[in-house]
């Protein structure tokens, strides 16, 4: 390598490089030790440099690197604008800060300049390698945390006049931890409004460990495509988690999703519309957002979830310990879903509020089902009906429900079997499976008709006290015990 020894020529090249960088990025350039060589090809080496955009504009930009090496090739310096064959940036750190004022004016200015050709690259870069780059984007909201990307690998290609950069990168995602590989196009850079910079491409996300959220586990993989501007990126993709597990249930399932999202690349806030999830024979439709609300330490997931005629046993299998869910049937659910930020298990943080119905509900426990069948015969005034009737009793259930801190609460829970209607209010603890319900049993038959035998003779005396609203009898009842072994009794 032959280093140029004439100080005036080095200063001239240095001043020209600084001026072109300042014109392109609109900021003040600070250059450290500067070396210029001409053999075997013109090359510049800069030990430390910074670009800082003044704070009085609609956005602020800060670029710094520990070392910059630029190879111009044999004719690169003689062309106008100069062509740089190859650039290597070591220890590159980029900070972008957006402000709300002046954005619309800057966009109009940028568009005008593009039409007149007044703004362009002051140099053309054919290839840039910047492995280990750290990118921080500060959102317009001063209370929000910056969005930080650790780029393990970053390569840019064909960076020409008013053309987008073609890039390949590998990112380390912070939470859930995993590797994102992406390729696409970025730019042209909008120096007055970074959020308006175009971006498009495709990505893969692999080996994302969901256990960092607490209460769930699984290795998530995702792939998809995206396009738009940095502040509004449309993403379409799929995810697959073949071993998705909710800790309170402990049963892994193959969870897949398809989604359309709009992402604000300046703060990471995301609108989801829609997300379609599938596991076992269950299908879920959701719409909502992943964003940070005022006063929160992180981002919350807020969704409106809809489920139509899916096997209720699949949902119970996911969240309950018994391998055989206590109830089967077809469930329909409409609920608000909120998962606030925090370090607690997902089940303890998750909040639900909605209603559900189950068609053709049957208890899987033979003992419970036998009790239900016996109740049905007695409620119809036929207590002596022989067991083993071939017709299995099924019921339709409806209820409003809420979930908070791992406890599900039900109001206006009702289900009907031939001859009887049960109305309940109560709770179920998802972590220990305990039940606590109180309510009423409304029968077509009176107490004496439901009892039969000699007892019926004496119960005729109290029949009038339990007859209400045209029913044969209305009896206070309770359900206690656990989800897999419920206990039914009178609530006296």
GROMACS .gro file of C-alpha atoms in nm:
model
  492
    1UNK     CA    1   0.000   0.000   0.000
    2UNK     CA    2   0.135   0.339  -0.100
    3UNK     CA    3   0.022   0.618   0.134
    4UNK     CA    4  -0.004   0.970   0.000
    5UNK     CA    5   0.254   1.190   0.167
    6UNK     CA    6   0.143   1.530   0.047
    7UNK     CA    7  -0.058   1.691   0.331
    8UNK     CA    8  -0.244   1.932   0.101
    9UNK     CA    9  -0.380   1.642  -0.109
   10UNK     CA   10  -0.486   1.445   0.200
   11UNK     CA   11  -0.662   1.755   0.337
   12UNK     CA   12  -0.835   1.812   0.005
   13UNK     CA   13  -0.963   1.454  -0.010
   14UNK     CA   14  -1.063   1.466   0.354
   15UNK     CA   15  -1.250   1.795   0.315
   16UNK     CA   16  -1.428   1.663   0.006
   17UNK     CA   17  -1.535   1.343   0.185
   18UNK     CA   18  -1.661   1.539   0.487
   19UNK     CA   19  -1.858   1.779   0.268
   20UNK     CA   20  -2.025   1.503   0.068
   21UNK     CA   21  -2.127   1.315   0.385
   22UNK     CA   22  -2.265   1.634   0.540
   23UNK     CA   23  -2.466   1.712   0.224
   24UNK     CA   24  -2.613   1.363   0.215
   25UNK     CA   25  -2.706   1.321   0.582
   26UNK     CA   26  -2.760   1.686   0.672
   27UNK     CA   27  -2.536   1.669   0.979
   28UNK     CA   28  -2.198   1.778   1.111
   29UNK     CA   29  -1.911   1.535   1.040
   30UNK     CA   30  -1.632   1.469   1.287
   31UNK     CA   31  -1.344   1.267   1.144
   32UNK     CA   32  -1.062   1.112   1.344
   33UNK     CA   33  -0.727   0.998   1.204
   34UNK     CA   34  -0.749   1.010   0.823
   35UNK     CA   35  -0.528   0.806   0.586
   36UNK     CA   36  -0.537   0.819   0.206
   37UNK     CA   37  -0.348   0.572  -0.014
   38UNK     CA   38  -0.338   0.534  -0.394
   39UNK     CA   39  -0.181   0.191  -0.453
   40UNK     CA   40  -0.285  -0.076  -0.540
   41UNK     CA   41  -0.611   0.126  -0.563
   42UNK     CA   42  -0.730   0.451  -0.402
   43UNK     CA   43  -0.835   0.378  -0.042
   44UNK     CA   44  -0.940   0.584   0.259
   45UNK     CA   45  -0.908   0.467   0.619
   46UNK     CA   46  -1.069   0.667   0.898
   47UNK     CA   47  -1.006   0.579   1.262
   48UNK     CA   48  -1.329   0.696   1.425
   49UNK     CA   49  -1.588   0.928   1.277
   50UNK     CA   50  -1.926   1.076   1.372
   51UNK     CA   51  -2.216   1.235   1.189
   52UNK     CA   52  -2.452   1.441   1.402
   53UNK     CA   53  -2.760   1.610   1.266
   54UNK     CA   54  -2.847   1.946   1.430
   55UNK     CA   55  -3.125   1.927   1.691
   56UNK     CA   56  -3.331   2.205   1.534
   57UNK     CA   57  -3.479   1.991   1.253
   58UNK     CA   58  -3.776   1.753   1.244
   59UNK     CA   59  -3.547   1.458   1.312
   60UNK     CA   60  -3.205   1.388   1.460
   61UNK     CA   61  -2.949   1.144   1.328
   62UNK     CA   62  -2.629   1.025   1.488
   63UNK     CA   63  -2.388   0.789   1.312
   64UNK     CA   64  -2.057   0.676   1.457
   65UNK     CA   65  -1.804   0.407   1.376
   66UNK     CA   66  -1.474   0.298   1.522
   67UNK     CA   67  -1.317   0.243   1.180
   68UNK     CA   68  -1.411   0.309   0.818
   69UNK     CA   69  -1.230   0.163   0.517
   70UNK     CA   70  -1.333   0.276   0.167
   71UNK     CA   71  -1.188   0.125  -0.155
   72UNK     CA   72  -1.259   0.341  -0.463
   73UNK     CA   73  -1.112   0.115  -0.730
   74UNK     CA   74  -0.892   0.250  -1.008
   75UNK     CA   75  -1.137   0.507  -1.150
   76UNK     CA   76  -1.378   0.564  -0.861
   77UNK     CA   77  -1.234   0.899  -0.750
   78UNK     CA   78  -1.231   1.037  -1.106
   79UNK     CA   79  -1.605   0.989  -1.161
   80UNK     CA   80  -1.875   1.238  -1.067
   81UNK     CA   81  -2.021   1.156  -0.825
   82UNK     CA   82  -1.739   0.933  -0.695
   83UNK     CA   83  -1.794   0.556  -0.705
   84UNK     CA   84  -1.688   0.363  -0.395
   85UNK     CA   85  -1.628  -0.002  -0.477
   86UNK     CA   86  -1.630  -0.133  -0.122
   87UNK     CA   87  -1.679   0.007   0.231
   88UNK     CA   88  -1.621  -0.173   0.559
   89UNK     CA   89  -1.760  -0.018   0.878
   90UNK     CA   90  -1.648  -0.153   1.214
   91UNK     CA   91  -1.832  -0.071   1.537
   92UNK     CA   92  -2.110   0.114   1.355
   93UNK     CA   93  -2.368   0.274   1.585
   94UNK     CA   94  -2.676   0.452   1.442
   95UNK     CA   95  -2.929   0.653   1.639
   96UNK     CA   96  -3.243   0.799   1.479
   97UNK     CA   97  -3.478   1.029   1.668
   98UNK     CA   98  -3.808   1.152   1.521
   99UNK     CA   99  -4.003   1.463   1.613
  100UNK     CA  100  -4.360   1.542   1.523
  101UNK     CA  101  -4.313   1.902   1.412
  102UNK     CA  102  -4.213   1.972   1.055
  103UNK     CA  103  -4.271   1.621   0.925
  104UNK     CA  104  -4.535   1.710   0.667
  105UNK     CA  105  -4.328   2.005   0.540
  106UNK     CA  106  -4.016   1.792   0.519
  107UNK     CA  107  -4.200   1.529   0.316
  108UNK     CA  108  -4.321   1.792   0.073
  109UNK     CA  109  -3.967   1.930   0.051
  110UNK     CA  110  -3.826   1.584  -0.010
  111UNK     CA  111  -4.080   1.516  -0.286
  112UNK     CA  112  -4.005   1.850  -0.450
  113UNK     CA  113  -3.633   1.789  -0.439
  114UNK     CA  114  -3.678   1.448  -0.599
  115UNK     CA  115  -3.873   1.604  -0.884
  116UNK     CA  116  -3.611   1.873  -0.946
  117UNK     CA  117  -3.314   1.644  -0.888
  118UNK     CA  118  -3.167   1.875  -0.626
  119UNK     CA  119  -3.116   1.601  -0.369
  120UNK     CA  120  -2.918   1.286  -0.441
  121UNK     CA  121  -2.635   1.078  -0.314
  122UNK     CA  122  -2.309   1.268  -0.303
  123UNK     CA  123  -2.138   0.937  -0.379
  124UNK     CA  124  -2.234   0.591  -0.502
  125UNK     CA  125  -2.156   0.287  -0.287
  126UNK     CA  126  -2.143  -0.050  -0.463
  127UNK     CA  127  -2.108  -0.264  -0.148
  128UNK     CA  128  -2.101  -0.196   0.225
  129UNK     CA  129  -2.026  -0.448   0.502
  130UNK     CA  130  -2.111  -0.337   0.856
  131UNK     CA  131  -2.126  -0.648   1.074
  132UNK     CA  132  -2.200  -0.577   1.439
  133UNK     CA  133  -2.405  -0.264   1.372
  134UNK     CA  134  -2.631  -0.136   1.651
  135UNK     CA  135  -2.939   0.060   1.539
  136UNK     CA  136  -3.148   0.259   1.789
  137UNK     CA  137  -3.467   0.433   1.685
  138UNK     CA  138  -3.616   0.682   1.930
  139UNK     CA  139  -3.993   0.721   1.879
  140UNK     CA  140  -4.178   1.052   1.861
  141UNK     CA  141  -4.319   0.992   2.209
  142UNK     CA  142  -4.046   1.112   2.451
  143UNK     CA  143  -4.173   0.875   2.723
  144UNK     CA  144  -4.130   0.564   2.505
  145UNK     CA  145  -3.820   0.346   2.513
  146UNK     CA  146  -3.599   0.333   2.201
  147UNK     CA  147  -3.626   0.039   1.965
  148UNK     CA  148  -3.284  -0.128   1.946
  149UNK     CA  149  -3.156  -0.377   1.686
  150UNK     CA  150  -2.832  -0.570   1.718
  151UNK     CA  151  -2.728  -0.654   1.360
  152UNK     CA  152  -2.496  -0.950   1.372
  153UNK     CA  153  -2.440  -0.919   0.996
  154UNK     CA  154  -2.524  -0.635   0.758
  155UNK     CA  155  -2.441  -0.606   0.389
  156UNK     CA  156  -2.563  -0.330   0.153
  157UNK     CA  157  -2.540  -0.348  -0.225
  158UNK     CA  158  -2.582  -0.115  -0.524
  159UNK     CA  159  -2.633   0.203  -0.325
  160UNK     CA  160  -2.690   0.442  -0.617
  161UNK     CA  161  -2.840   0.779  -0.694
  162UNK     CA  162  -3.195   0.804  -0.556
  163UNK     CA  163  -3.220   0.425  -0.551
  164UNK     CA  164  -3.294   0.196  -0.258
  165UNK     CA  165  -3.019  -0.001  -0.091
  166UNK     CA  166  -3.033  -0.376  -0.139
  167UNK     CA  167  -2.953  -0.537   0.196
  168UNK     CA  168  -2.895  -0.868   0.371
  169UNK     CA  169  -2.887  -0.880   0.748
  170UNK     CA  170  -2.900  -1.105   1.052
  171UNK     CA  171  -3.057  -0.956   1.365
  172UNK     CA  172  -3.056  -1.081   1.721
  173UNK     CA  173  -3.409  -1.033   1.855
  174UNK     CA  174  -3.413  -0.939   2.221
  175UNK     CA  175  -3.743  -1.090   2.335
  176UNK     CA  176  -3.815  -1.363   2.256
  177UNK     CA  177  -3.448  -1.433   2.183
  178UNK     CA  178  -3.393  -1.567   1.834
  179UNK     CA  179  -3.224  -1.503   1.501
  180UNK     CA  180  -3.393  -1.292   1.231
  181UNK     CA  181  -3.256  -1.316   0.878
  182UNK     CA  182  -3.386  -1.059   0.633
  183UNK     CA  183  -3.315  -0.935   0.281
  184UNK     CA  184  -3.478  -0.659   0.080
  185UNK     CA  185  -3.457  -0.293  -0.011
  186UNK     CA  186  -3.423   0.014   0.208
  187UNK     CA  187  -3.441   0.375   0.092
  188UNK     CA  188  -3.378   0.616  -0.060
  189UNK     CA  189  -3.301   0.762   0.282
  190UNK     CA  190  -3.531   1.047   0.382
  191UNK     CA  191  -3.298   1.267   0.584
  192UNK     CA  192  -3.574   1.510   0.691
  193UNK     CA  193  -3.823   1.240   0.793
  194UNK     CA  194  -3.655   0.902   0.861
  195UNK     CA  195  -3.997   0.746   0.930
  196UNK     CA  196  -4.091   0.812   0.567
  197UNK     CA  197  -3.802   0.604   0.430
  198UNK     CA  198  -3.932   0.316   0.211
  199UNK     CA  199  -3.854  -0.043   0.311
  200UNK     CA  200  -3.950  -0.385   0.173
  201UNK     CA  201  -3.828  -0.741   0.192
  202UNK     CA  202  -3.873  -1.086   0.338
  203UNK     CA  203  -3.764  -1.245   0.665
  204UNK     CA  204  -3.724  -1.567   0.860
  205UNK     CA  205  -3.726  -1.584   1.240
  206UNK     CA  206  -3.596  -1.905   1.394
  207UNK     CA  207  -3.548  -2.070   1.734
  208UNK     CA  208  -3.733  -1.805   1.932
  209UNK     CA  209  -3.757  -1.927   2.291
  210UNK     CA  210  -4.105  -1.840   2.428
  211UNK     CA  211  -4.018  -1.948   2.783
  212UNK     CA  212  -3.876  -1.599   2.851
  213UNK     CA  213  -4.236  -1.475   2.885
  214UNK     CA  214  -4.301  -1.706   3.182
  215UNK     CA  215  -4.589  -1.952   3.197
  216UNK     CA  216  -4.555  -2.063   2.835
  217UNK     CA  217  -4.287  -2.249   2.640
  218UNK     CA  218  -4.198  -2.355   2.288
  219UNK     CA  219  -3.962  -2.282   2.000
  220UNK     CA  220  -4.125  -2.041   1.755
  221UNK     CA  221  -4.032  -2.003   1.389
  222UNK     CA  222  -4.177  -1.746   1.149
  223UNK     CA  223  -4.142  -1.631   0.790
  224UNK     CA  224  -4.305  -1.360   0.584
  225UNK     CA  225  -4.281  -1.048   0.368
  226UNK     CA  226  -4.306  -0.676   0.443
  227UNK     CA  227  -4.330  -0.342   0.262
  228UNK     CA  228  -4.411   0.022   0.331
  229UNK     CA  229  -4.236   0.311   0.504
  230UNK     CA  230  -4.031   0.279   0.821
  231UNK     CA  231  -4.312   0.428   1.031
  232UNK     CA  232  -4.578   0.205   0.869
  233UNK     CA  233  -4.462  -0.138   0.753
  234UNK     CA  234  -4.720  -0.395   0.638
  235UNK     CA  235  -4.619  -0.749   0.729
  236UNK     CA  236  -4.778  -1.076   0.615
  237UNK     CA  237  -4.645  -1.397   0.757
  238UNK     CA  238  -4.688  -1.728   0.934
  239UNK     CA  239  -4.557  -1.879   1.257
  240UNK     CA  240  -4.519  -2.235   1.378
  241UNK     CA  241  -4.454  -2.355   1.733
  242UNK     CA  242  -4.463  -2.736   1.728
  243UNK     CA  243  -4.420  -2.769   2.106
  244UNK     CA  244  -4.625  -2.477   2.237
  245UNK     CA  245  -4.705  -2.538   2.606
  246UNK     CA  246  -4.898  -2.348   2.873
  247UNK     CA  247  -4.734  -2.427   3.207
  248UNK     CA  248  -5.057  -2.478   3.406
  249UNK     CA  249  -5.164  -2.743   3.155
  250UNK     CA  250  -4.830  -2.893   3.066
  251UNK     CA  251  -4.949  -3.041   2.736
  252UNK     CA  252  -4.752  -2.943   2.421
  253UNK     CA  253  -4.951  -2.877   2.103
  254UNK     CA  254  -4.860  -2.777   1.748
  255UNK     CA  255  -4.961  -2.408   1.724
  256UNK     CA  256  -4.963  -2.232   1.386
  257UNK     CA  257  -5.072  -1.880   1.290
  258UNK     CA  258  -5.126  -1.666   0.983
  259UNK     CA  259  -5.121  -1.289   1.033
  260UNK     CA  260  -5.136  -0.947   0.874
  261UNK     CA  261  -4.977  -0.667   1.076
  262UNK     CA  262  -4.890  -0.301   1.044
  263UNK     CA  263  -4.567  -0.220   1.231
  264UNK     CA  264  -4.434   0.121   1.326
  265UNK     CA  265  -4.061   0.064   1.275
  266UNK     CA  266  -3.977   0.371   1.482
  267UNK     CA  267  -4.121   0.233   1.809
  268UNK     CA  268  -4.222  -0.130   1.743
  269UNK     CA  269  -4.596  -0.072   1.802
  270UNK     CA  270  -4.799  -0.321   1.597
  271UNK     CA  271  -5.158  -0.343   1.474
  272UNK     CA  272  -5.277  -0.701   1.414
  273UNK     CA  273  -5.563  -0.744   1.167
  274UNK     CA  274  -5.621  -1.032   1.155
  275UNK     CA  275  -5.439  -1.318   1.327
  276UNK     CA  276  -5.566  -1.670   1.259
  277UNK     CA  277  -5.433  -1.935   1.499
  278UNK     CA  278  -5.481  -2.312   1.488
  279UNK     CA  279  -5.399  -2.602   1.722
  280UNK     CA  280  -5.545  -2.952   1.740
  281UNK     CA  281  -5.897  -2.896   1.592
  282UNK     CA  282  -5.937  -2.543   1.728
  283UNK     CA  283  -5.937  -2.222   1.522
  284UNK     CA  284  -5.900  -1.871   1.670
  285UNK     CA  285  -5.952  -1.533   1.503
  286UNK     CA  286  -5.804  -1.222   1.669
  287UNK     CA  287  -5.762  -0.851   1.596
  288UNK     CA  288  -5.588  -0.588   1.807
  289UNK     CA  289  -5.253  -0.433   1.890
  290UNK     CA  290  -4.917  -0.477   2.059
  291UNK     CA  291  -4.826  -0.134   2.194
  292UNK     CA  292  -4.708   0.056   2.497
  293UNK     CA  293  -4.975   0.249   2.682
  294UNK     CA  294  -4.910   0.552   2.902
  295UNK     CA  295  -4.778   0.452   3.243
  296UNK     CA  296  -4.677   0.101   3.134
  297UNK     CA  297  -4.319  -0.027   3.155
  298UNK     CA  298  -4.349  -0.229   2.834
  299UNK     CA  299  -4.587  -0.327   2.558
  300UNK     CA  300  -4.929  -0.481   2.616
  301UNK     CA  301  -5.113  -0.718   2.385
  302UNK     CA  302  -5.477  -0.613   2.342
  303UNK     CA  303  -5.699  -0.830   2.123
  304UNK     CA  304  -6.060  -0.904   2.045
  305UNK     CA  305  -6.078  -1.281   2.012
  306UNK     CA  306  -6.348  -1.483   1.837
  307UNK     CA  307  -6.388  -1.862   1.834
  308UNK     CA  308  -6.669  -2.044   1.654
  309UNK     CA  309  -6.782  -2.405   1.711
  310UNK     CA  310  -6.444  -2.547   1.814
  311UNK     CA  311  -6.392  -2.850   2.041
  312UNK     CA  312  -6.392  -2.720   2.399
  313UNK     CA  313  -6.184  -3.022   2.503
  314UNK     CA  314  -5.893  -2.887   2.295
  315UNK     CA  315  -5.884  -2.562   2.495
  316UNK     CA  316  -5.918  -2.747   2.826
  317UNK     CA  317  -5.640  -2.986   2.723
  318UNK     CA  318  -5.412  -2.685   2.675
  319UNK     CA  319  -5.470  -2.525   3.017
  320UNK     CA  320  -5.565  -2.814   3.251
  321UNK     CA  321  -5.344  -3.087   3.394
  322UNK     CA  322  -5.572  -3.390   3.339
  323UNK     CA  323  -5.500  -3.558   3.006
  324UNK     CA  324  -5.874  -3.621   2.965
  325UNK     CA  325  -6.062  -3.286   2.976
  326UNK     CA  326  -6.372  -3.295   3.200
  327UNK     CA  327  -6.610  -3.163   2.932
  328UNK     CA  328  -6.645  -3.208   2.558
  329UNK     CA  329  -6.862  -3.023   2.309
  330UNK     CA  330  -6.846  -2.735   2.061
  331UNK     CA  331  -6.757  -2.396   2.210
  332UNK     CA  332  -6.815  -2.043   2.079
  333UNK     CA  333  -6.627  -1.760   2.252
  334UNK     CA  334  -6.612  -1.382   2.216
  335UNK     CA  335  -6.371  -1.215   2.455
  336UNK     CA  336  -6.144  -0.920   2.513
  337UNK     CA  337  -5.783  -1.038   2.561
  338UNK     CA  338  -5.528  -0.825   2.749
  339UNK     CA  339  -5.174  -0.935   2.834
  340UNK     CA  340  -4.993  -0.651   3.016
  341UNK     CA  341  -4.612  -0.641   3.045
  342UNK     CA  342  -4.444  -0.794   3.347
  343UNK     CA  343  -4.227  -1.074   3.479
  344UNK     CA  344  -4.507  -1.294   3.618
  345UNK     CA  345  -4.628  -1.605   3.437
  346UNK     CA  346  -4.857  -1.541   3.144
  347UNK     CA  347  -5.154  -1.706   3.320
  348UNK     CA  348  -5.119  -1.466   3.615
  349UNK     CA  349  -5.098  -1.159   3.387
  350UNK     CA  350  -5.360  -1.259   3.131
  351UNK     CA  351  -5.697  -1.083   3.151
  352UNK     CA  352  -6.009  -1.202   2.967
  353UNK     CA  353  -6.362  -1.064   2.966
  354UNK     CA  354  -6.636  -1.208   2.746
  355UNK     CA  355  -6.895  -1.480   2.706
  356UNK     CA  356  -6.912  -1.835   2.577
  357UNK     CA  357  -7.154  -2.110   2.485
  358UNK     CA  358  -7.101  -2.485   2.453
  359UNK     CA  359  -7.329  -2.695   2.234
  360UNK     CA  360  -7.392  -3.061   2.315
  361UNK     CA  361  -7.175  -3.048   2.627
  362UNK     CA  362  -7.103  -3.383   2.790
  363UNK     CA  363  -6.896  -3.460   3.099
  364UNK     CA  364  -6.625  -3.713   3.017
  365UNK     CA  365  -6.628  -3.861   3.369
  366UNK     CA  366  -6.865  -4.158   3.375
  367UNK     CA  367  -6.949  -4.089   3.739
  368UNK     CA  368  -7.034  -3.721   3.670
  369UNK     CA  369  -7.232  -3.813   3.360
  370UNK     CA  370  -7.424  -4.076   3.557
  371UNK     CA  371  -7.518  -3.816   3.818
  372UNK     CA  372  -7.634  -3.582   3.544
  373UNK     CA  373  -7.848  -3.852   3.388
  374UNK     CA  374  -8.000  -3.937   3.727
  375UNK     CA  375  -8.073  -3.565   3.783
  376UNK     CA  376  -8.252  -3.549   3.447
  377UNK     CA  377  -8.481  -3.844   3.525
  378UNK     CA  378  -8.561  -3.715   3.871
  379UNK     CA  379  -8.625  -3.362   3.741
  380UNK     CA  380  -8.888  -3.512   3.511
  381UNK     CA  381  -9.053  -3.696   3.803
  382UNK     CA  382  -8.921  -4.040   3.707
  383UNK     CA  383  -8.669  -4.127   3.983
  384UNK     CA  384  -8.720  -4.501   3.940
  385UNK     CA  385  -8.614  -4.505   3.575
  386UNK     CA  386  -8.372  -4.792   3.521
  387UNK     CA  387  -8.009  -4.698   3.466
  388UNK     CA  388  -7.836  -4.779   3.141
  389UNK     CA  389  -8.078  -4.591   2.920
  390UNK     CA  390  -7.911  -4.583   2.576
  391UNK     CA  391  -7.968  -4.208   2.531
  392UNK     CA  392  -7.672  -4.013   2.673
  393UNK     CA  393  -7.765  -3.680   2.832
  394UNK     CA  394  -7.612  -3.373   2.662
  395UNK     CA  395  -7.650  -3.009   2.758
  396UNK     CA  396  -7.610  -2.659   2.618
  397UNK     CA  397  -7.406  -2.423   2.838
  398UNK     CA  398  -7.381  -2.043   2.829
  399UNK     CA  399  -7.202  -1.794   3.055
  400UNK     CA  400  -7.033  -1.462   3.089
  401UNK     CA  401  -6.679  -1.495   3.220
  402UNK     CA  402  -6.364  -1.309   3.318
  403UNK     CA  403  -6.009  -1.420   3.395
  404UNK     CA  404  -5.767  -1.231   3.616
  405UNK     CA  405  -5.464  -1.344   3.816
  406UNK     CA  406  -5.526  -1.705   3.717
  407UNK     CA  407  -5.885  -1.719   3.849
  408UNK     CA  408  -6.179  -1.758   3.608
  409UNK     CA  409  -6.508  -1.611   3.729
  410UNK     CA  410  -6.845  -1.701   3.577
  411UNK     CA  411  -7.174  -1.516   3.598
  412UNK     CA  412  -7.511  -1.634   3.467
  413UNK     CA  413  -7.367  -1.977   3.395
  414UNK     CA  414  -7.654  -2.196   3.283
  415UNK     CA  415  -7.699  -2.537   3.134
  416UNK     CA  416  -8.009  -2.745   3.068
  417UNK     CA  417  -8.080  -3.114   3.060
  418UNK     CA  418  -8.419  -3.267   2.992
  419UNK     CA  419  -8.638  -3.170   3.290
  420UNK     CA  420  -8.397  -2.930   3.463
  421UNK     CA  421  -8.209  -2.601   3.428
  422UNK     CA  422  -7.905  -2.512   3.639
  423UNK     CA  423  -7.817  -2.145   3.705
  424UNK     CA  424  -7.481  -2.072   3.871
  425UNK     CA  425  -7.229  -1.805   3.965
  426UNK     CA  426  -6.880  -1.888   4.082
  427UNK     CA  427  -6.512  -1.932   4.008
  428UNK     CA  428  -6.250  -2.180   3.897
  429UNK     CA  429  -5.879  -2.151   3.980
  430UNK     CA  430  -5.672  -2.250   3.677
  431UNK     CA  431  -5.362  -2.314   3.886
  432UNK     CA  432  -5.502  -2.560   4.142
  433UNK     CA  433  -5.826  -2.657   3.965
  434UNK     CA  434  -6.052  -2.571   4.262
  435UNK     CA  435  -6.423  -2.502   4.199
  436UNK     CA  436  -6.660  -2.281   4.397
  437UNK     CA  437  -7.009  -2.233   4.249
  438UNK     CA  438  -7.346  -2.142   4.403
  439UNK     CA  439  -7.681  -2.127   4.231
  440UNK     CA  440  -8.021  -2.284   4.171
  441UNK     CA  441  -8.159  -2.603   4.024
  442UNK     CA  442  -8.495  -2.551   3.854
  443UNK     CA  443  -8.690  -2.873   3.791
  444UNK     CA  444  -9.007  -2.958   3.603
  445UNK     CA  445  -9.103  -3.200   3.885
  446UNK     CA  446  -9.170  -3.119   4.250
  447UNK     CA  447  -8.938  -3.240   4.527
  448UNK     CA  448  -9.171  -3.526   4.615
  449UNK     CA  449  -9.199  -3.634   4.249
  450UNK     CA  450  -8.821  -3.619   4.209
  451UNK     CA  451  -8.758  -3.832   4.518
  452UNK     CA  452  -9.001  -4.121   4.486
  453UNK     CA  453  -9.066  -4.395   4.739
  454UNK     CA  454  -9.167  -4.333   5.099
  455UNK     CA  455  -8.965  -4.007   5.109
  456UNK     CA  456  -9.194  -3.852   4.852
  457UNK     CA  457  -9.490  -3.880   5.093
  458UNK     CA  458  -9.320  -3.659   5.353
  459UNK     CA  459  -9.170  -3.417   5.099
  460UNK     CA  460  -9.518  -3.332   4.971
  461UNK     CA  461  -9.550  -3.121   5.286
  462UNK     CA  462  -9.264  -2.890   5.176
  463UNK     CA  463  -9.334  -2.889   4.803
  464UNK     CA  464  -9.513  -2.551   4.821
  465UNK     CA  465  -9.203  -2.382   4.968
  466UNK     CA  466  -8.986  -2.478   4.667
  467UNK     CA  467  -9.236  -2.404   4.390
  468UNK     CA  468  -9.149  -2.073   4.220
  469UNK     CA  469  -9.238  -1.906   3.893
  470UNK     CA  470  -9.431  -2.203   3.766
  471UNK     CA  471  -9.150  -2.456   3.819
  472UNK     CA  472  -9.204  -2.786   3.992
  473UNK     CA  473  -8.921  -2.698   4.235
  474UNK     CA  474  -8.634  -2.450   4.265
  475UNK     CA  475  -8.355  -2.583   4.489
  476UNK     CA  476  -8.036  -2.402   4.603
  477UNK     CA  477  -7.727  -2.602   4.500
  478UNK     CA  478  -7.349  -2.580   4.506
  479UNK     CA  479  -7.062  -2.730   4.308
  480UNK     CA  480  -6.726  -2.767   4.482
  481UNK     CA  481  -6.422  -2.988   4.458
  482UNK     CA  482  -6.198  -2.978   4.153
  483UNK     CA  483  -6.240  -2.956   3.779
  484UNK     CA  484  -6.168  -3.326   3.726
  485UNK     CA  485  -6.369  -3.437   4.034
  486UNK     CA  486  -6.660  -3.196   4.095
  487UNK     CA  487  -6.886  -3.241   4.397
  488UNK     CA  488  -7.259  -3.158   4.369
  489UNK     CA  489  -7.480  -3.083   4.668
  490UNK     CA  490  -7.759  -2.877   4.821
  491UNK     CA  491  -7.662  -2.531   4.940
  492UNK     CA  492  -7.850  -2.522   5.270
   0.00000   0.00000   0.00000
